[in-house]
mmCIF file of C-alpha atoms in Angstrom:
data_model
loop_
_atom_site.group_PDB
_atom_site.id
_atom_site.type_symbol
_atom_site.label_atom_id
_atom_site.label_comp_id
_atom_site.label_asym_id
_atom_site.label_seq_id
_atom_site.Cartn_x
_atom_site.Cartn_y
_atom_site.Cartn_z
ATOM 1 C CA MET A 1 24.402 69.802 61.461
ATOM 2 C CA THR A 2 23.777 66.997 59.017
ATOM 3 C CA THR A 3 20.524 65.577 57.258
ATOM 4 C CA HIS A 4 21.395 62.629 58.693
ATOM 5 C CA GLY A 5 21.738 61.628 62.428
ATOM 6 C CA VAL A 6 20.178 61.651 66.274
ATOM 7 C CA LEU A 7 17.135 64.098 66.451
ATOM 8 C CA SER A 8 17.938 66.960 68.781
ATOM 9 C CA ASP A 9 15.590 68.381 71.262
ATOM 10 C CA SER A 10 14.360 70.944 68.609
ATOM 11 C CA GLU A 11 13.605 68.142 66.503
ATOM 12 C CA LEU A 12 11.861 65.858 68.834
ATOM 13 C CA LYS A 13 9.473 69.084 69.684
ATOM 14 C CA ARG A 14 9.072 69.179 65.863
ATOM 15 C CA ALA A 15 8.352 65.440 66.061
ATOM 16 C CA ILE A 16 5.697 66.001 68.590
ATOM 17 C CA LYS A 17 3.820 68.851 66.643
ATOM 18 C CA GLN A 18 3.653 66.838 63.453
ATOM 19 C CA GLY A 19 2.249 63.816 65.535
ATOM 20 C CA TRP A 20 5.568 61.099 64.914
ATOM 21 C CA ILE A 21 5.036 60.935 68.889
ATOM 22 C CA VAL A 22 1.815 61.392 70.860
ATOM 23 C CA ALA A 23 0.326 61.076 74.660
ATOM 24 C CA ASP A 24 -2.733 60.981 76.263
ATOM 25 C CA THR A 25 -1.297 63.744 78.523
ATOM 26 C CA PRO A 26 0.565 66.642 78.152
ATOM 27 C CA PHE A 27 4.273 66.421 77.578
ATOM 28 C CA ILE A 28 6.584 67.532 80.042
ATOM 29 C CA ASP A 29 9.219 70.638 79.104
ATOM 30 C CA ASP A 30 11.906 68.452 81.022
ATOM 31 C CA GLN A 31 10.984 65.069 79.332
ATOM 32 C CA ILE A 32 12.699 66.284 76.453
ATOM 33 C CA GLN A 33 16.317 65.820 76.748
ATOM 34 C CA PRO A 34 18.914 67.844 74.273
ATOM 35 C CA ALA A 35 19.065 64.204 72.210
ATOM 36 C CA SER A 36 16.232 62.043 73.904
ATOM 37 C CA LEU A 37 12.832 61.774 75.220
ATOM 38 C CA ASP A 38 11.943 60.154 78.724
ATOM 39 C CA LEU A 39 9.473 57.765 78.696
ATOM 40 C CA ARG A 40 6.415 58.017 81.390
ATOM 41 C CA LEU A 41 4.690 54.568 83.027
ATOM 42 C CA GLY A 42 1.340 54.156 82.402
ATOM 43 C CA GLU A 43 -1.419 53.312 84.940
ATOM 44 C CA THR A 44 -1.078 49.399 85.129
ATOM 45 C CA ALA A 45 1.884 46.996 85.678
ATOM 46 C CA TYR A 46 1.713 43.318 84.970
ATOM 47 C CA ARG A 47 3.537 40.860 86.815
ATOM 48 C CA LEU A 48 5.000 38.285 84.265
ATOM 49 C CA ARG A 49 5.870 34.879 85.206
ATOM 50 C CA ALA A 50 8.830 35.347 82.475
ATOM 51 C CA SER A 51 10.085 37.799 80.126
ATOM 52 C CA PHE A 52 9.258 37.129 76.383
ATOM 53 C CA LEU A 53 9.476 39.022 72.866
ATOM 54 C CA PRO A 54 6.149 39.099 70.709
ATOM 55 C CA GLY A 55 7.766 38.239 67.109
ATOM 56 C CA ALA A 56 6.693 39.255 63.823
ATOM 57 C CA GLY A 57 3.148 40.272 63.634
ATOM 58 C CA ALA A 58 2.352 39.755 67.082
ATOM 59 C CA LYS A 59 0.841 42.704 69.410
ATOM 60 C CA VAL A 60 2.348 42.724 73.042
ATOM 61 C CA GLN A 61 -1.243 42.932 74.359
ATOM 62 C CA ASP A 62 -2.347 40.183 72.770
ATOM 63 C CA ARG A 63 0.428 38.030 74.576
ATOM 64 C CA LEU A 64 -0.555 39.105 78.144
ATOM 65 C CA ASP A 65 -3.154 36.168 78.821
ATOM 66 C CA ASP A 66 -3.215 34.146 81.936
ATOM 67 C CA GLN A 67 -0.255 32.117 80.857
ATOM 68 C CA LEU A 68 2.169 34.778 81.357
ATOM 69 C CA VAL A 69 0.637 37.714 83.615
ATOM 70 C CA MET A 70 0.309 36.573 87.250
ATOM 71 C CA HIS A 71 -1.667 39.548 88.352
ATOM 72 C CA LYS A 72 -1.969 43.435 87.432
ATOM 73 C CA ILE A 73 -0.711 46.310 89.806
ATOM 74 C CA ASP A 74 -2.578 49.824 89.734
ATOM 75 C CA LEU A 75 0.251 52.334 89.620
ATOM 76 C CA ARG A 76 -1.686 55.378 90.022
ATOM 77 C CA ALA A 77 -1.266 55.854 93.530
ATOM 78 C CA GLY A 78 2.178 53.983 93.614
ATOM 79 C CA ALA A 79 3.535 50.310 93.918
ATOM 80 C CA VAL A 80 6.281 48.370 94.776
ATOM 81 C CA LEU A 81 8.276 46.728 92.299
ATOM 82 C CA GLU A 82 10.100 43.614 94.134
ATOM 83 C CA THR A 83 13.643 42.139 93.492
ATOM 84 C CA GLY A 84 14.061 39.090 91.700
ATOM 85 C CA CYS A 85 10.384 40.052 89.440
ATOM 86 C CA VAL A 86 9.478 40.718 86.063
ATOM 87 C CA TYR A 87 6.869 43.455 85.335
ATOM 88 C CA LEU A 88 5.571 45.135 81.961
ATOM 89 C CA VAL A 89 4.013 48.457 81.764
ATOM 90 C CA GLN A 90 2.760 50.399 79.103
ATOM 91 C CA VAL A 91 4.011 53.872 78.626
ATOM 92 C CA GLN A 92 2.380 56.858 78.076
ATOM 93 C CA GLU A 93 3.812 57.905 74.678
ATOM 94 C CA GLU A 94 3.149 56.272 71.284
ATOM 95 C CA LEU A 95 5.041 56.470 68.141
ATOM 96 C CA ALA A 96 3.738 57.172 64.606
ATOM 97 C CA LEU A 97 7.276 57.261 63.126
ATOM 98 C CA PRO A 98 7.288 58.111 59.059
ATOM 99 C CA GLN A 99 9.775 55.446 56.898
ATOM 100 C CA HIS A 100 12.832 57.557 57.669
ATOM 101 C CA ILE A 101 12.755 57.555 61.429
ATOM 102 C CA ALA A 102 13.960 54.798 63.247
ATOM 103 C CA GLY A 103 15.301 54.498 67.108
ATOM 104 C CA ALA A 104 16.740 52.941 70.139
ATOM 105 C CA ALA A 105 16.086 53.040 73.998
ATOM 106 C CA ASN A 106 18.139 52.786 77.018
ATOM 107 C CA PRO A 107 17.491 53.032 80.715
ATOM 108 C CA LYS A 108 17.771 56.331 82.229
ATOM 109 C CA SER A 109 21.296 56.876 84.190
ATOM 110 C CA SER A 110 19.241 56.975 87.791
ATOM 111 C CA THR A 111 17.666 53.707 86.755
ATOM 112 C CA GLY A 112 20.624 52.165 85.725
ATOM 113 C CA ARG A 113 22.408 53.176 89.076
ATOM 114 C CA VAL A 114 19.743 51.188 91.491
ATOM 115 C CA ASP A 115 20.133 47.939 89.233
ATOM 116 C CA VAL A 116 17.055 48.229 87.835
ATOM 117 C CA PHE A 117 17.087 46.219 84.474
ATOM 118 C CA THR A 118 14.842 48.027 81.848
ATOM 119 C CA ARG A 119 14.351 47.258 78.377
ATOM 120 C CA LEU A 120 11.525 48.480 75.682
ATOM 121 C CA ILE A 121 9.227 46.035 73.868
ATOM 122 C CA LEU A 122 7.348 46.991 70.796
ATOM 123 C CA ASP A 123 4.663 45.005 69.071
ATOM 124 C CA GLY A 124 6.070 42.735 66.341
ATOM 125 C CA ALA A 125 9.562 43.227 68.115
ATOM 126 C CA SER A 126 12.020 40.437 67.512
ATOM 127 C CA SER A 127 14.645 42.093 69.889
ATOM 128 C CA PHE A 128 14.750 44.494 72.793
ATOM 129 C CA ASP A 129 15.159 48.207 72.735
ATOM 130 C CA HIS A 130 15.085 48.513 68.930
ATOM 131 C CA VAL A 131 12.617 50.972 67.229
ATOM 132 C CA PRO A 132 12.446 50.235 63.462
ATOM 133 C CA ALA A 133 12.076 52.911 61.124
ATOM 134 C CA GLY A 134 8.484 53.479 60.583
ATOM 135 C CA TYR A 135 7.173 52.134 63.714
ATOM 136 C CA ARG A 136 3.485 52.518 64.744
ATOM 137 C CA GLY A 137 2.367 51.980 67.895
ATOM 138 C CA PRO A 138 2.704 51.495 71.859
ATOM 139 C CA MET A 139 5.633 51.041 73.730
ATOM 140 C CA TRP A 140 6.013 48.898 76.482
ATOM 141 C CA ALA A 141 8.883 49.148 79.241
ATOM 142 C CA GLU A 142 9.728 45.756 80.682
ATOM 143 C CA ILE A 143 10.839 46.495 84.377
ATOM 144 C CA SER A 144 12.926 43.938 86.547
ATOM 145 C CA PRO A 145 14.681 45.138 89.805
ATOM 146 C CA CYS A 146 17.815 43.003 90.637
ATOM 147 C CA THR A 147 18.958 44.355 94.149
ATOM 148 C CA PHE A 148 16.738 46.825 95.373
ATOM 149 C CA SER A 149 12.823 46.814 95.516
ATOM 150 C CA VAL A 150 11.615 49.869 94.291
ATOM 151 C CA LEU A 151 8.559 52.259 94.393
ATOM 152 C CA VAL A 152 6.999 53.747 90.980
ATOM 153 C CA ARG A 153 4.308 55.147 90.171
ATOM 154 C CA THR A 154 2.134 56.418 87.153
ATOM 155 C CA GLY A 155 4.499 59.196 85.166
ATOM 156 C CA THR A 156 7.724 57.466 86.941
ATOM 157 C CA ARG A 157 10.676 57.830 84.398
ATOM 158 C CA LEU A 158 12.644 54.802 84.038
ATOM 159 C CA SER A 159 13.678 54.729 80.372
ATOM 160 C CA GLN A 160 14.521 57.170 77.443
ATOM 161 C CA VAL A 161 14.134 56.535 73.491
ATOM 162 C CA ARG A 162 16.460 58.396 70.837
ATOM 163 C CA LEU A 163 15.260 58.835 67.267
ATOM 164 C CA ARG A 164 17.613 59.152 64.299
ATOM 165 C CA ARG A 165 17.105 59.986 60.878
ATOM 166 C CA GLY A 166 18.229 57.448 58.308
ATOM 167 C CA PRO A 167 20.240 54.616 59.182
ATOM 168 C CA GLN A 168 22.939 54.600 61.979
ATOM 169 C CA HIS A 169 26.370 56.024 60.934
ATOM 170 C CA PRO A 170 28.679 56.237 64.039
ATOM 171 C CA LYS A 171 31.069 59.101 63.584
ATOM 172 C CA ARG A 172 33.832 57.778 66.043
ATOM 173 C CA GLU A 173 34.656 55.433 68.955
ATOM 174 C CA ILE A 174 36.493 55.857 71.757
ATOM 175 C CA ASP A 175 37.621 53.721 74.672
ATOM 176 C CA PHE A 176 37.259 54.289 77.948
ATOM 177 C CA THR A 177 38.865 52.353 81.471
ATOM 178 C CA MET A 178 38.152 51.835 85.305
ATOM 179 C CA ASP A 179 39.719 54.036 87.829
ATOM 180 C CA LEU A 180 40.934 52.262 90.728
ATOM 181 C CA ALA A 181 43.138 54.899 91.686
ATOM 182 C CA MET A 182 40.985 57.709 93.082
ATOM 183 C CA THR A 183 41.553 58.999 96.513
ATOM 184 C CA GLY A 184 38.821 57.607 98.778
ATOM 185 C CA PRO A 185 36.431 54.644 97.887
ATOM 186 C CA VAL A 186 36.738 53.435 94.536
ATOM 187 C CA GLY A 187 33.836 52.039 94.067
ATOM 188 C CA PHE A 188 30.602 50.968 95.704
ATOM 189 C CA ARG A 189 29.081 47.626 96.328
ATOM 190 C CA ALA A 190 25.274 47.244 97.157
ATOM 191 C CA LYS A 191 23.985 45.810 99.879
ATOM 192 C CA ARG A 192 21.121 43.430 99.613
ATOM 193 C CA HIS A 193 17.694 42.914 101.838
ATOM 194 C CA SER A 194 18.074 46.966 101.816
ATOM 195 C CA GLY A 195 14.976 48.949 101.894
ATOM 196 C CA VAL A 196 12.547 49.935 99.301
ATOM 197 C CA ILE A 197 13.738 53.190 96.893
ATOM 198 C CA ASP A 198 11.198 55.364 95.742
ATOM 199 C CA LEU A 199 12.383 56.044 92.306
ATOM 200 C CA ASP A 200 10.799 59.791 92.280
ATOM 201 C CA ARG A 201 12.704 61.147 95.408
ATOM 202 C CA VAL A 202 15.582 62.649 94.975
ATOM 203 C CA GLY A 203 18.480 63.110 98.145
ATOM 204 C CA ALA A 204 16.159 60.845 100.120
ATOM 205 C CA TYR A 205 18.269 58.266 100.961
ATOM 206 C CA ASP A 206 21.404 57.495 103.452
ATOM 207 C CA PRO A 207 23.795 55.882 100.686
ATOM 208 C CA ARG A 208 25.151 53.929 104.005
ATOM 209 C CA ASP A 209 21.728 52.086 104.236
ATOM 210 C CA PHE A 210 22.426 50.749 100.446
ATOM 211 C CA TRP A 211 25.843 50.779 99.723
ATOM 212 C CA GLU A 212 29.385 49.794 101.076
ATOM 213 C CA PRO A 213 32.378 51.475 99.841
ATOM 214 C CA MET A 214 35.065 49.782 98.092
ATOM 215 C CA GLU A 215 39.191 49.894 98.619
ATOM 216 C CA ALA A 216 41.191 48.936 96.229
ATOM 217 C CA ARG A 217 44.355 47.181 97.003
ATOM 218 C CA LYS A 218 47.260 47.525 94.910
ATOM 219 C CA GLY A 219 44.824 48.597 92.170
ATOM 220 C CA ARG A 220 42.756 45.677 91.932
ATOM 221 C CA VAL A 221 39.449 44.635 93.504
ATOM 222 C CA VAL A 222 37.564 41.207 93.129
ATOM 223 C CA LEU A 223 34.044 41.398 91.571
ATOM 224 C CA ASP A 224 31.949 38.685 93.366
ATOM 225 C CA PRO A 225 29.453 36.799 90.990
ATOM 226 C CA GLY A 226 25.853 37.943 90.966
ATOM 227 C CA GLN A 227 26.710 41.302 93.119
ATOM 228 C CA PHE A 228 26.261 44.838 91.938
ATOM 229 C CA TYR A 229 28.583 47.543 91.578
ATOM 230 C CA ILE A 230 29.386 51.313 90.725
ATOM 231 C CA PHE A 231 32.602 52.498 89.277
ATOM 232 C CA ALA A 232 33.785 55.358 87.341
ATOM 233 C CA SER A 233 36.021 55.790 84.288
ATOM 234 C CA LYS A 234 39.815 56.940 84.591
ATOM 235 C CA GLU A 235 38.836 59.077 81.273
ATOM 236 C CA ASN A 236 36.711 62.399 81.520
ATOM 237 C CA VAL A 237 33.612 62.544 78.768
ATOM 238 C CA VAL A 238 33.102 65.335 76.486
ATOM 239 C CA ILE A 239 30.004 65.269 74.177
ATOM 240 C CA PRO A 240 29.966 68.351 71.953
ATOM 241 C CA PRO A 241 27.151 70.368 71.278
ATOM 242 C CA ASP A 242 26.736 68.652 67.623
ATOM 243 C CA GLU A 243 27.156 64.980 68.524
ATOM 244 C CA ALA A 244 25.398 62.466 71.081
ATOM 245 C CA ALA A 245 27.226 59.759 72.037
ATOM 246 C CA GLU A 246 26.349 55.947 73.357
ATOM 247 C CA MET A 247 28.288 53.521 75.608
ATOM 248 C CA ALA A 248 28.663 50.216 73.896
ATOM 249 C CA PRO A 249 27.985 47.087 75.586
ATOM 250 C CA ILE A 250 30.949 45.477 76.812
ATOM 251 C CA ARG A 251 33.061 42.933 74.623
ATOM 252 C CA PRO A 252 33.050 39.420 76.155
ATOM 253 C CA GLU A 253 36.932 39.433 75.323
ATOM 254 C CA LEU A 254 37.501 42.149 78.158
ATOM 255 C CA GLY A 255 36.081 40.211 80.698
ATOM 256 C CA GLU A 256 33.417 38.110 82.853
ATOM 257 C CA PHE A 257 31.514 41.220 83.883
ATOM 258 C CA ARG A 258 28.468 43.983 82.419
ATOM 259 C CA ALA A 259 30.138 47.176 82.245
ATOM 260 C CA HIS A 260 26.502 49.053 82.163
ATOM 261 C CA TYR A 261 22.994 49.359 81.735
ATOM 262 C CA ALA A 262 22.530 52.768 80.916
ATOM 263 C CA GLY A 263 24.463 53.948 78.003
ATOM 264 C CA PHE A 264 23.051 57.701 76.523
ATOM 265 C CA PHE A 265 25.241 60.552 76.745
ATOM 266 C CA ASP A 266 23.531 63.906 75.920
ATOM 267 C CA PRO A 267 25.286 66.783 73.782
ATOM 268 C CA GLY A 268 26.849 69.195 76.433
ATOM 269 C CA PHE A 269 27.587 66.491 79.059
ATOM 270 C CA GLY A 270 31.070 66.949 80.611
ATOM 271 C CA ILE A 271 31.851 70.517 78.891
ATOM 272 C CA ALA A 272 34.278 72.757 80.567
ATOM 273 C CA PRO A 273 34.070 73.741 83.305
ATOM 274 C CA ASN A 274 32.221 70.704 84.021
ATOM 275 C CA GLU A 275 34.526 67.744 83.364
ATOM 276 C CA GLY A 276 32.921 64.719 84.491
ATOM 277 C CA ARG A 277 33.406 60.865 84.243
ATOM 278 C CA ALA A 278 31.376 57.993 82.973
ATOM 279 C CA VAL A 279 29.627 55.892 85.530
ATOM 280 C CA LEU A 280 29.790 52.398 85.347
ATOM 281 C CA GLU A 281 27.004 49.968 86.350
ATOM 282 C CA VAL A 282 29.001 46.611 86.861
ATOM 283 C CA ARG A 283 27.661 43.293 87.632
ATOM 284 C CA SER A 284 29.931 40.383 87.912
ATOM 285 C CA ARG A 285 28.992 37.017 85.698
ATOM 286 C CA ASP A 286 29.693 33.327 86.833
ATOM 287 C CA VAL A 287 33.098 33.658 88.488
ATOM 288 C CA PRO A 288 34.977 35.988 90.860
ATOM 289 C CA PHE A 289 36.979 38.370 88.967
ATOM 290 C CA PHE A 290 40.004 40.309 89.393
ATOM 291 C CA VAL A 291 39.435 44.381 88.125
ATOM 292 C CA GLU A 292 42.568 46.574 87.867
ATOM 293 C CA ASP A 293 43.369 50.308 87.815
ATOM 294 C CA GLY A 294 43.281 51.154 83.855
ATOM 295 C CA GLN A 295 41.397 47.883 82.779
ATOM 296 C CA PRO A 296 39.370 48.648 79.427
ATOM 297 C CA VAL A 297 35.476 48.289 80.368
ATOM 298 C CA GLY A 298 34.147 49.667 77.179
ATOM 299 C CA LYS A 299 33.411 52.326 74.337
ATOM 300 C CA LEU A 300 31.466 55.273 73.535
ATOM 301 C CA VAL A 301 30.111 55.209 70.210
ATOM 302 C CA PHE A 302 29.442 58.730 68.518
ATOM 303 C CA GLU A 303 27.142 60.020 66.553
ATOM 304 C CA PRO A 304 26.233 63.592 64.660
ATOM 305 C CA LEU A 305 22.987 65.543 65.536
ATOM 306 C CA CYS A 306 20.609 66.259 62.274
ATOM 307 C CA GLY A 307 19.310 69.689 63.949
ATOM 308 C CA PRO A 308 20.364 72.414 66.306
ATOM 309 C CA VAL A 309 20.101 71.858 70.224
ATOM 310 C CA GLU A 310 18.069 74.296 72.141
ATOM 311 C CA ARG A 311 19.198 73.650 75.482
ATOM 312 C CA LEU A 312 22.432 71.486 76.209
ATOM 313 C CA TYR A 313 23.128 68.757 78.741
ATOM 314 C CA GLY A 314 23.077 70.442 82.250
ATOM 315 C CA GLU A 315 22.376 73.758 81.168
ATOM 316 C CA SER A 316 18.693 73.698 83.213
ATOM 317 C CA GLY A 317 20.214 71.474 86.290
ATOM 318 C CA SER A 318 21.555 68.122 85.944
ATOM 319 C CA ASN A 319 22.118 65.668 89.033
ATOM 320 C CA TYR A 320 25.162 63.912 86.610
ATOM 321 C CA GLN A 321 26.855 67.166 85.267
ATOM 322 C CA GLY A 322 30.601 67.128 86.216
ATOM 323 C CA GLN A 323 30.011 63.970 88.094
ATOM 324 C CA GLY A 324 32.817 61.649 89.850
ATOM 325 C CA LEU A 325 32.156 58.581 91.350
ATOM 326 C CA LYS A 326 28.337 59.434 91.568
ATOM 327 C CA LEU A 327 25.619 57.065 93.256
ATOM 328 C CA SER A 328 22.139 57.836 91.697
ATOM 329 C CA LYS A 329 20.053 60.932 92.351
ATOM 330 C CA ASN A 330 18.336 59.234 95.406
ATOM 331 C CA PHE A 331 20.982 59.182 97.517
ATOM 332 C CA ALA A 332 22.320 62.046 99.433
ATOM 333 C CA PRO A 333 26.046 62.380 98.825
ATOM 334 C CA TRP A 334 28.347 60.011 100.272
ATOM 335 C CA ARG A 335 30.317 61.382 103.399
#
């Protein structure tokens, strides 16, 4: 292990004991992932007119006036967040970081796979999902369901935060490509005007009510503008026990589409005998676009851990270890 790098689960537990991460309610054991911490929604959602950033010196709470907030929603008994709307929810966890600790946030895998766009906003922020070194204060989740309306409640986990000691020092990068040559469906296209998805329910929905299977003709498919798709990488992804990885944003020169929402890979993902692929959450942009088997779609950026891992990804059960082309945990297997 190194003195600089991503905090492992053992380091995150130590950070909680030292008061760097606090919450009004007790932390849950499986909330602490091998190299990240799940964030839980609080009690109130604010329906916003538009997304925003508070800017230097401003607090998020102070920006929530009647020009920005349309109405408030009580999440304690559960509430539906509707497609095409923007919501803001303070998460239960707050930070009091020392000056040598910074971080970043990302949607959880299940969040990205149902096309819920989620970003973290902090006091004084001029960018999303960035936790500056030494940050002290609350964290807010901006939530925008893009295809499916979703049911959430206090305690629902949509995003996760990864903390690191010292500046980010990528260890290595690996490119990956899209697999359009597999047997059976090569991908899934989301159906519009489907039912509500309760994001806390596992295996509860028939995927055929929400998704259409896709077939590749001559190793190609056409992405329609504004549609949401699930594909898989051609390459297996293996994250060693002493590293963490993040799926980097798609480079504009690779095509007219966005290749992912969620991007954290924890140590232990894909280690034999549970080899697994990266699942790609794809949205085409302004024009129809052909994608081909083996087309480059992004890269994995690896970082070292700065502490030992107590529990590798998948050791206590996981919905995505050893995955191939897999929809979110909310759906039963495709048959």
